[in-house]
């Protein structure tokens, strides 16, 4: 069965510090991968998605970036965090080809920028 | 661009009763998919049910069913025999059927469901 991991689970970082959130998927190959951010009590905003190694699409311009160094690894980064980067970050995966396949989500990372 | 609207920020239901959560969407596409996700206090996103736009039959998963009205672009979720464990934030989501979409989802803002004992 497939499993998706995210770490860390929680993170408190000062403004201006760097960020690295990691997501890995087990039990599947060639997945589509996604990073979402969720503000408190709000819906999910898609930040990045990837359909393959090194292929990253950005949905929202910001000071965040994403990378996919391996097929089942997706990393969200920032060189300098802003207060507005606080939120709940969710990684998700789906089967690559079309067909209405749903996305499966990781447990999330709660980021607080102080 | 597609949009998803959930007009009910909060809903409540008595245990064992039935509740319907509303969702409307805007799209010019004919091929797409719709989903309901549940987010309990743990914040883990859990798929509840999905509907393919090309199917006229409404999807059903145990106590959960949808009323899919394609012409009206409406996709409501009905929860029957509500249980305390159904209390959560519910999100409606849209996925384009286009090859170039990357299978990404567009979410509504969510409906917070409270189940009263």
PDB file of C-alpha atoms in Angstrom:
ATOM      1  CA  UNK A   1       0.000   0.000   0.000  1.00  0.00           C
ATOM      2  CA  UNK A   2       1.024   3.566  -0.543  1.00  0.00           C
ATOM      3  CA  UNK A   3       2.210   5.824   2.264  1.00  0.00           C
ATOM      4  CA  UNK A   4       3.104   9.493   2.287  1.00  0.00           C
ATOM      5  CA  UNK A   5       5.378  11.015   4.899  1.00  0.00           C
ATOM      6  CA  UNK A   6       6.027  14.602   5.831  1.00  0.00           C
ATOM      7  CA  UNK A   7       8.506  16.091   8.237  1.00  0.00           C
ATOM      8  CA  UNK A   8       8.864  17.830  10.445  1.00  0.00           C
ATOM      9  CA  UNK A   9       5.372  17.709  11.940  1.00  0.00           C
ATOM     10  CA  UNK A  10       5.743  21.127  13.544  1.00  0.00           C
ATOM     11  CA  UNK A  11       8.261  23.897  13.078  1.00  0.00           C
ATOM     12  CA  UNK A  12       8.811  27.294  14.660  1.00  0.00           C
ATOM     13  CA  UNK A  13      11.196  29.532  12.757  1.00  0.00           C
ATOM     14  CA  UNK A  14      12.171  33.200  13.054  1.00  0.00           C
ATOM     15  CA  UNK A  15      11.562  35.646  10.246  1.00  0.00           C
ATOM     16  CA  UNK A  16      14.409  35.633   7.755  1.00  0.00           C
ATOM     17  CA  UNK A  17      15.499  32.066   8.461  1.00  0.00           C
ATOM     18  CA  UNK A  18      15.601  29.353   5.773  1.00  0.00           C
ATOM     19  CA  UNK A  19      13.037  26.586   5.400  1.00  0.00           C
ATOM     20  CA  UNK A  20      13.105  23.020   4.173  1.00  0.00           C
ATOM     21  CA  UNK A  21      10.063  20.749   4.359  1.00  0.00           C
ATOM     22  CA  UNK A  22      10.303  17.250   3.022  1.00  0.00           C
ATOM     23  CA  UNK A  23       7.720  14.882   1.610  1.00  0.00           C
ATOM     24  CA  UNK A  24       8.281  11.296   0.510  1.00  0.00           C
ATOM     25  CA  UNK A  25       5.946   8.720  -0.955  1.00  0.00           C
ATOM     26  CA  UNK A  26       6.265   4.965  -0.649  1.00  0.00           C
ATOM     27  CA  UNK A  27       4.600   2.175  -2.552  1.00  0.00           C
ATOM     28  CA  UNK A  28       4.098   3.866  -5.901  1.00  0.00           C
ATOM     29  CA  UNK A  29       6.171   5.041  -8.847  1.00  0.00           C
ATOM     30  CA  UNK A  30       6.033   8.140 -11.019  1.00  0.00           C
ATOM     31  CA  UNK A  31       3.451   9.955  -8.932  1.00  0.00           C
ATOM     32  CA  UNK A  32       2.274  13.517  -9.402  1.00  0.00           C
ATOM     33  CA  UNK A  33       3.275  15.473  -6.298  1.00  0.00           C
ATOM     34  CA  UNK A  34       1.731  18.601  -4.796  1.00  0.00           C
ATOM     35  CA  UNK A  35       2.400  21.182  -2.090  1.00  0.00           C
ATOM     36  CA  UNK A  36      -0.568  23.015  -0.541  1.00  0.00           C
ATOM     37  CA  UNK A  37      -0.781  25.658   2.150  1.00  0.00           C
ATOM     38  CA  UNK A  38      -3.770  26.047   4.440  1.00  0.00           C
ATOM     39  CA  UNK A  39      -4.364  29.108   6.588  1.00  0.00           C
ATOM     40  CA  UNK A  40      -6.294  28.578   9.824  1.00  0.00           C
ATOM     41  CA  UNK A  41      -9.926  27.699   9.114  1.00  0.00           C
ATOM     42  CA  UNK A  42      -9.511  28.172   5.401  1.00  0.00           C
ATOM     43  CA  UNK A  43      -9.304  26.125   2.236  1.00  0.00           C
ATOM     44  CA  UNK A  44      -6.202  24.729   0.594  1.00  0.00           C
ATOM     45  CA  UNK A  45      -4.101  26.811  -1.747  1.00  0.00           C
ATOM     46  CA  UNK A  46      -1.999  24.932  -4.277  1.00  0.00           C
ATOM     47  CA  UNK A  47       1.599  26.166  -4.231  1.00  0.00           C
ATOM     48  CA  UNK A  48       3.491  23.773  -6.506  1.00  0.00           C
ATOM     49  CA  UNK A  49       2.974  20.573  -8.395  1.00  0.00           C
ATOM     50  CA  UNK A  50       5.314  18.198 -10.170  1.00  0.00           C
ATOM     51  CA  UNK A  51       4.678  15.576 -12.823  1.00  0.00           C
ATOM     52  CA  UNK A  52       8.246  14.251 -12.826  1.00  0.00           C
ATOM     53  CA  UNK A  53      11.800  14.604 -11.537  1.00  0.00           C
ATOM     54  CA  UNK A  54      12.983  18.164 -11.972  1.00  0.00           C
ATOM     55  CA  UNK A  55       9.601  19.290 -13.322  1.00  0.00           C
ATOM     56  CA  UNK A  56       8.029  21.911 -11.078  1.00  0.00           C
ATOM     57  CA  UNK A  57       5.031  24.119 -11.799  1.00  0.00           C
ATOM     58  CA  UNK A  58       4.392  27.116  -9.586  1.00  0.00           C
ATOM     59  CA  UNK A  59       0.851  28.257  -8.983  1.00  0.00           C
ATOM     60  CA  UNK A  60       1.431  31.272  -6.786  1.00  0.00           C
ATOM     61  CA  UNK A  61       4.394  33.703  -6.941  1.00  0.00           C
ATOM     62  CA  UNK A  62       6.032  33.928  -3.526  1.00  0.00           C
ATOM     63  CA  UNK A  63       9.321  33.488  -1.749  1.00  0.00           C
ATOM     64  CA  UNK A  64       8.900  29.707  -1.656  1.00  0.00           C
ATOM     65  CA  UNK A  65      10.383  27.200  -4.064  1.00  0.00           C
ATOM     66  CA  UNK A  66      10.039  23.478  -4.623  1.00  0.00           C
ATOM     67  CA  UNK A  67      12.303  20.757  -5.895  1.00  0.00           C
ATOM     68  CA  UNK A  68      11.946  17.111  -6.806  1.00  0.00           C
ATOM     69  CA  UNK A  69      15.379  15.519  -6.648  1.00  0.00           C
ATOM     70  CA  UNK A  70      14.025  11.968  -6.734  1.00  0.00           C
ATOM     71  CA  UNK A  71      10.903  10.356  -8.136  1.00  0.00           C
ATOM     72  CA  UNK A  72       9.166  10.088  -4.772  1.00  0.00           C
ATOM     73  CA  UNK A  73      10.674  13.043  -2.934  1.00  0.00           C
ATOM     74  CA  UNK A  74       9.304  16.570  -2.951  1.00  0.00           C
ATOM     75  CA  UNK A  75      10.910  19.434  -1.044  1.00  0.00           C
ATOM     76  CA  UNK A  76       9.519  22.859  -0.190  1.00  0.00           C
ATOM     77  CA  UNK A  77      12.100  25.539   0.553  1.00  0.00           C
ATOM     78  CA  UNK A  78      12.599  29.164   1.326  1.00  0.00           C
ATOM     79  CA  UNK A  79      15.754  31.207   1.674  1.00  0.00           C
ATOM     80  CA  UNK A  80      14.162  33.782   3.996  1.00  0.00           C
ATOM     81  CA  UNK A  81      10.851  33.184   5.725  1.00  0.00           C
ATOM     82  CA  UNK A  82       8.196  35.882   6.078  1.00  0.00           C
ATOM     83  CA  UNK A  83       5.530  36.130   8.770  1.00  0.00           C
ATOM     84  CA  UNK A  84       2.939  35.455   6.055  1.00  0.00           C
ATOM     85  CA  UNK A  85       4.511  32.040   5.418  1.00  0.00           C
ATOM     86  CA  UNK A  86       2.974  30.703   8.626  1.00  0.00           C
ATOM     87  CA  UNK A  87       0.394  28.011   8.028  1.00  0.00           C
ATOM     88  CA  UNK A  88      -0.269  24.336   7.627  1.00  0.00           C
ATOM     89  CA  UNK A  89       1.585  22.738   4.719  1.00  0.00           C
ATOM     90  CA  UNK A  90       0.239  19.624   3.099  1.00  0.00           C
ATOM     91  CA  UNK A  91       1.930  17.373   0.597  1.00  0.00           C
ATOM     92  CA  UNK A  92      -0.157  15.145  -1.639  1.00  0.00           C
ATOM     93  CA  UNK A  93       0.329  12.613  -4.420  1.00  0.00           C
ATOM     94  CA  UNK A  94      -1.798  11.181  -7.184  1.00  0.00           C
ATOM     95  CA  UNK A  95      -1.461   8.625  -9.933  1.00  0.00           C
ATOM     96  CA  UNK A  96       0.303  10.294 -12.844  1.00  0.00           C
ATOM     97  CA  UNK A  97      -1.981   9.520 -15.748  1.00  0.00           C
ATOM     98  CA  UNK A  98      -5.417  11.023 -16.170  1.00  0.00           C
ATOM     99  CA  UNK A  99      -8.517   9.158 -15.089  1.00  0.00           C
ATOM    100  CA  UNK A 100      -9.943  11.154 -12.224  1.00  0.00           C
ATOM    101  CA  UNK A 101      -7.637   9.730  -9.643  1.00  0.00           C
ATOM    102  CA  UNK A 102      -7.928  11.424  -6.314  1.00  0.00           C
ATOM    103  CA  UNK A 103      -5.082  12.939  -4.346  1.00  0.00           C
ATOM    104  CA  UNK A 104      -3.822  11.410  -1.142  1.00  0.00           C
ATOM    105  CA  UNK A 105      -2.524  13.690   1.535  1.00  0.00           C
ATOM    106  CA  UNK A 106       0.263  13.515   4.065  1.00  0.00           C
ATOM    107  CA  UNK A 107      -0.185  14.400   7.747  1.00  0.00           C
ATOM    108  CA  UNK A 108       1.018  17.977   7.220  1.00  0.00           C
ATOM    109  CA  UNK A 109       3.543  20.349   8.766  1.00  0.00           C
ATOM    110  CA  UNK A 110       2.468  23.195  11.016  1.00  0.00           C
ATOM    111  CA  UNK A 111       4.821  26.131  10.424  1.00  0.00           C
ATOM    112  CA  UNK A 112       4.894  29.156  12.700  1.00  0.00           C
ATOM    113  CA  UNK A 113       7.082  32.061  11.696  1.00  0.00           C
ATOM    114  CA  UNK A 114       7.864  34.357  14.627  1.00  0.00           C
TER     115      UNK A 114
ATOM    116  CA  UNK B   1     -10.053  29.349 -14.217  1.00  0.00           C
ATOM    117  CA  UNK B   2     -12.288  27.049 -12.267  1.00  0.00           C
ATOM    118  CA  UNK B   3     -13.768  28.139  -8.962  1.00  0.00           C
ATOM    119  CA  UNK B   4     -15.442  26.164  -6.202  1.00  0.00           C
ATOM    120  CA  UNK B   5     -17.862  27.767  -3.775  1.00  0.00           C
ATOM    121  CA  UNK B   6     -19.120  26.418  -0.484  1.00  0.00           C
ATOM    122  CA  UNK B   7     -21.714  28.878   0.766  1.00  0.00           C
ATOM    123  CA  UNK B   8     -22.150  27.357   4.226  1.00  0.00           C
ATOM    124  CA  UNK B   9     -19.175  28.149   6.486  1.00  0.00           C
ATOM    125  CA  UNK B  10     -20.780  26.198   9.336  1.00  0.00           C
ATOM    126  CA  UNK B  11     -23.468  23.543   9.667  1.00  0.00           C
ATOM    127  CA  UNK B  12     -24.742  21.500  12.569  1.00  0.00           C
ATOM    128  CA  UNK B  13     -26.732  18.286  12.794  1.00  0.00           C
ATOM    129  CA  UNK B  14     -28.111  16.085  15.520  1.00  0.00           C
ATOM    130  CA  UNK B  15     -26.627  12.656  15.882  1.00  0.00           C
ATOM    131  CA  UNK B  16     -28.477  10.094  13.717  1.00  0.00           C
ATOM    132  CA  UNK B  17     -30.019  12.834  11.580  1.00  0.00           C
ATOM    133  CA  UNK B  18     -29.268  13.706   7.950  1.00  0.00           C
ATOM    134  CA  UNK B  19     -27.398  16.787   6.764  1.00  0.00           C
ATOM    135  CA  UNK B  20     -26.606  18.162   3.306  1.00  0.00           C
ATOM    136  CA  UNK B  21     -23.555  20.279   2.521  1.00  0.00           C
ATOM    137  CA  UNK B  22     -23.680  22.479  -0.559  1.00  0.00           C
ATOM    138  CA  UNK B  23     -21.066  23.058  -3.235  1.00  0.00           C
ATOM    139  CA  UNK B  24     -21.214  24.862  -6.546  1.00  0.00           C
ATOM    140  CA  UNK B  25     -18.484  25.226  -9.124  1.00  0.00           C
ATOM    141  CA  UNK B  26     -17.787  27.196 -12.230  1.00  0.00           C
ATOM    142  CA  UNK B  27     -16.139  25.662 -15.267  1.00  0.00           C
ATOM    143  CA  UNK B  28     -16.306  25.697 -19.042  1.00  0.00           C
ATOM    144  CA  UNK B  29     -15.012  22.146 -19.295  1.00  0.00           C
ATOM    145  CA  UNK B  30     -17.115  19.086 -19.945  1.00  0.00           C
ATOM    146  CA  UNK B  31     -14.632  16.539 -18.612  1.00  0.00           C
ATOM    147  CA  UNK B  32     -13.868  16.863 -14.922  1.00  0.00           C
ATOM    148  CA  UNK B  33     -14.062  15.185 -11.540  1.00  0.00           C
ATOM    149  CA  UNK B  34     -15.463  16.296  -8.219  1.00  0.00           C
ATOM    150  CA  UNK B  35     -14.498  15.238  -4.733  1.00  0.00           C
ATOM    151  CA  UNK B  36     -15.476  15.705  -1.115  1.00  0.00           C
ATOM    152  CA  UNK B  37     -12.696  15.599   1.435  1.00  0.00           C
ATOM    153  CA  UNK B  38     -13.032  15.527   5.208  1.00  0.00           C
ATOM    154  CA  UNK B  39     -10.555  17.185   7.559  1.00  0.00           C
ATOM    155  CA  UNK B  40     -11.029  16.222  11.219  1.00  0.00           C
ATOM    156  CA  UNK B  41      -9.250  18.068  14.051  1.00  0.00           C
ATOM    157  CA  UNK B  42      -6.098  16.037  13.323  1.00  0.00           C
ATOM    158  CA  UNK B  43      -6.036  18.006  10.009  1.00  0.00           C
ATOM    159  CA  UNK B  44      -5.452  14.845   7.989  1.00  0.00           C
ATOM    160  CA  UNK B  45      -7.274  15.199   4.663  1.00  0.00           C
ATOM    161  CA  UNK B  46      -9.435  12.152   4.002  1.00  0.00           C
ATOM    162  CA  UNK B  47     -11.238  11.417   0.758  1.00  0.00           C
ATOM    163  CA  UNK B  48     -14.948  10.887   1.342  1.00  0.00           C
ATOM    164  CA  UNK B  49     -16.385  10.439  -2.133  1.00  0.00           C
ATOM    165  CA  UNK B  50     -15.742  11.257  -5.776  1.00  0.00           C
ATOM    166  CA  UNK B  51     -17.891  11.815  -8.838  1.00  0.00           C
ATOM    167  CA  UNK B  52     -16.978  11.633 -12.512  1.00  0.00           C
ATOM    168  CA  UNK B  53     -18.747  14.307 -14.552  1.00  0.00           C
ATOM    169  CA  UNK B  54     -19.522  11.891 -17.378  1.00  0.00           C
ATOM    170  CA  UNK B  55     -21.505   9.654 -15.032  1.00  0.00           C
ATOM    171  CA  UNK B  56     -25.128  10.539 -14.493  1.00  0.00           C
ATOM    172  CA  UNK B  57     -25.491   8.244 -11.524  1.00  0.00           C
ATOM    173  CA  UNK B  58     -24.788   9.878  -8.191  1.00  0.00           C
ATOM    174  CA  UNK B  59     -21.899   8.385  -6.219  1.00  0.00           C
ATOM    175  CA  UNK B  60     -22.561   6.668  -2.906  1.00  0.00           C
ATOM    176  CA  UNK B  61     -20.209   5.473  -0.179  1.00  0.00           C
ATOM    177  CA  UNK B  62     -22.027   3.920   2.753  1.00  0.00           C
ATOM    178  CA  UNK B  63     -23.714   6.816   4.625  1.00  0.00           C
ATOM    179  CA  UNK B  64     -22.331   9.403   2.219  1.00  0.00           C
ATOM    180  CA  UNK B  65     -23.966  10.255  -1.076  1.00  0.00           C
ATOM    181  CA  UNK B  66     -23.875  13.133  -3.514  1.00  0.00           C
ATOM    182  CA  UNK B  67     -26.451  14.990  -5.545  1.00  0.00           C
ATOM    183  CA  UNK B  68     -24.633  15.897  -8.755  1.00  0.00           C
ATOM    184  CA  UNK B  69     -26.479  18.374 -10.963  1.00  0.00           C
ATOM    185  CA  UNK B  70     -24.210  18.967 -13.936  1.00  0.00           C
ATOM    186  CA  UNK B  71     -26.321  21.586 -15.668  1.00  0.00           C
ATOM    187  CA  UNK B  72     -26.629  23.579 -12.461  1.00  0.00           C
ATOM    188  CA  UNK B  73     -22.958  22.943 -11.600  1.00  0.00           C
ATOM    189  CA  UNK B  74     -23.951  21.764  -8.165  1.00  0.00           C
ATOM    190  CA  UNK B  75     -22.392  18.971  -6.121  1.00  0.00           C
ATOM    191  CA  UNK B  76     -23.890  18.538  -2.660  1.00  0.00           C
ATOM    192  CA  UNK B  77     -22.919  15.957  -0.057  1.00  0.00           C
ATOM    193  CA  UNK B  78     -25.534  14.164   2.019  1.00  0.00           C
ATOM    194  CA  UNK B  79     -24.549  12.484   5.245  1.00  0.00           C
ATOM    195  CA  UNK B  80     -27.142  10.079   6.596  1.00  0.00           C
ATOM    196  CA  UNK B  81     -27.363   8.766  10.150  1.00  0.00           C
ATOM    197  CA  UNK B  82     -24.784  11.325  11.291  1.00  0.00           C
ATOM    198  CA  UNK B  83     -22.240  10.141  13.820  1.00  0.00           C
ATOM    199  CA  UNK B  84     -20.063  12.064  16.246  1.00  0.00           C
ATOM    200  CA  UNK B  85     -17.037  11.034  14.209  1.00  0.00           C
ATOM    201  CA  UNK B  86     -18.426  12.890  11.200  1.00  0.00           C
ATOM    202  CA  UNK B  87     -17.640  16.196  12.875  1.00  0.00           C
ATOM    203  CA  UNK B  88     -14.990  17.837  10.700  1.00  0.00           C
ATOM    204  CA  UNK B  89     -14.303  20.456   8.067  1.00  0.00           C
ATOM    205  CA  UNK B  90     -15.584  19.291   4.693  1.00  0.00           C
ATOM    206  CA  UNK B  91     -14.038  20.489   1.457  1.00  0.00           C
ATOM    207  CA  UNK B  92     -15.437  20.252  -2.024  1.00  0.00           C
ATOM    208  CA  UNK B  93     -12.806  19.969  -4.765  1.00  0.00           C
ATOM    209  CA  UNK B  94     -12.681  20.102  -8.559  1.00  0.00           C
ATOM    210  CA  UNK B  95     -10.219  18.395 -10.884  1.00  0.00           C
ATOM    211  CA  UNK B  96      -9.978  19.074 -14.588  1.00  0.00           C
ATOM    212  CA  UNK B  97      -9.965  16.139 -16.940  1.00  0.00           C
ATOM    213  CA  UNK B  98      -7.506  17.897 -19.228  1.00  0.00           C
ATOM    214  CA  UNK B  99      -4.180  16.141 -19.832  1.00  0.00           C
ATOM    215  CA  UNK B 100      -2.243  19.321 -19.168  1.00  0.00           C
ATOM    216  CA  UNK B 101      -3.832  20.109 -15.822  1.00  0.00           C
ATOM    217  CA  UNK B 102      -1.364  18.069 -13.786  1.00  0.00           C
ATOM    218  CA  UNK B 103      -4.384  16.580 -12.026  1.00  0.00           C
ATOM    219  CA  UNK B 104      -4.341  19.462  -9.574  1.00  0.00           C
ATOM    220  CA  UNK B 105      -7.327  20.177  -7.376  1.00  0.00           C
ATOM    221  CA  UNK B 106      -9.200  23.419  -6.774  1.00  0.00           C
ATOM    222  CA  UNK B 107     -10.766  23.522  -3.313  1.00  0.00           C
ATOM    223  CA  UNK B 108     -13.681  25.391  -1.829  1.00  0.00           C
ATOM    224  CA  UNK B 109     -13.293  27.249   1.447  1.00  0.00           C
ATOM    225  CA  UNK B 110     -14.862  24.450   3.464  1.00  0.00           C
ATOM    226  CA  UNK B 111     -17.883  23.828   5.682  1.00  0.00           C
ATOM    227  CA  UNK B 112     -17.358  23.142   9.389  1.00  0.00           C
ATOM    228  CA  UNK B 113     -19.785  20.417  10.443  1.00  0.00           C
ATOM    229  CA  UNK B 114     -20.728  19.996  14.098  1.00  0.00           C
ATOM    230  CA  UNK B 115     -22.549  16.877  15.244  1.00  0.00           C
ATOM    231  CA  UNK B 116     -24.577  17.304  18.417  1.00  0.00           C
ATOM    232  CA  UNK B 117     -25.209  14.302  20.671  1.00  0.00           C
TER     233      UNK B 117
END
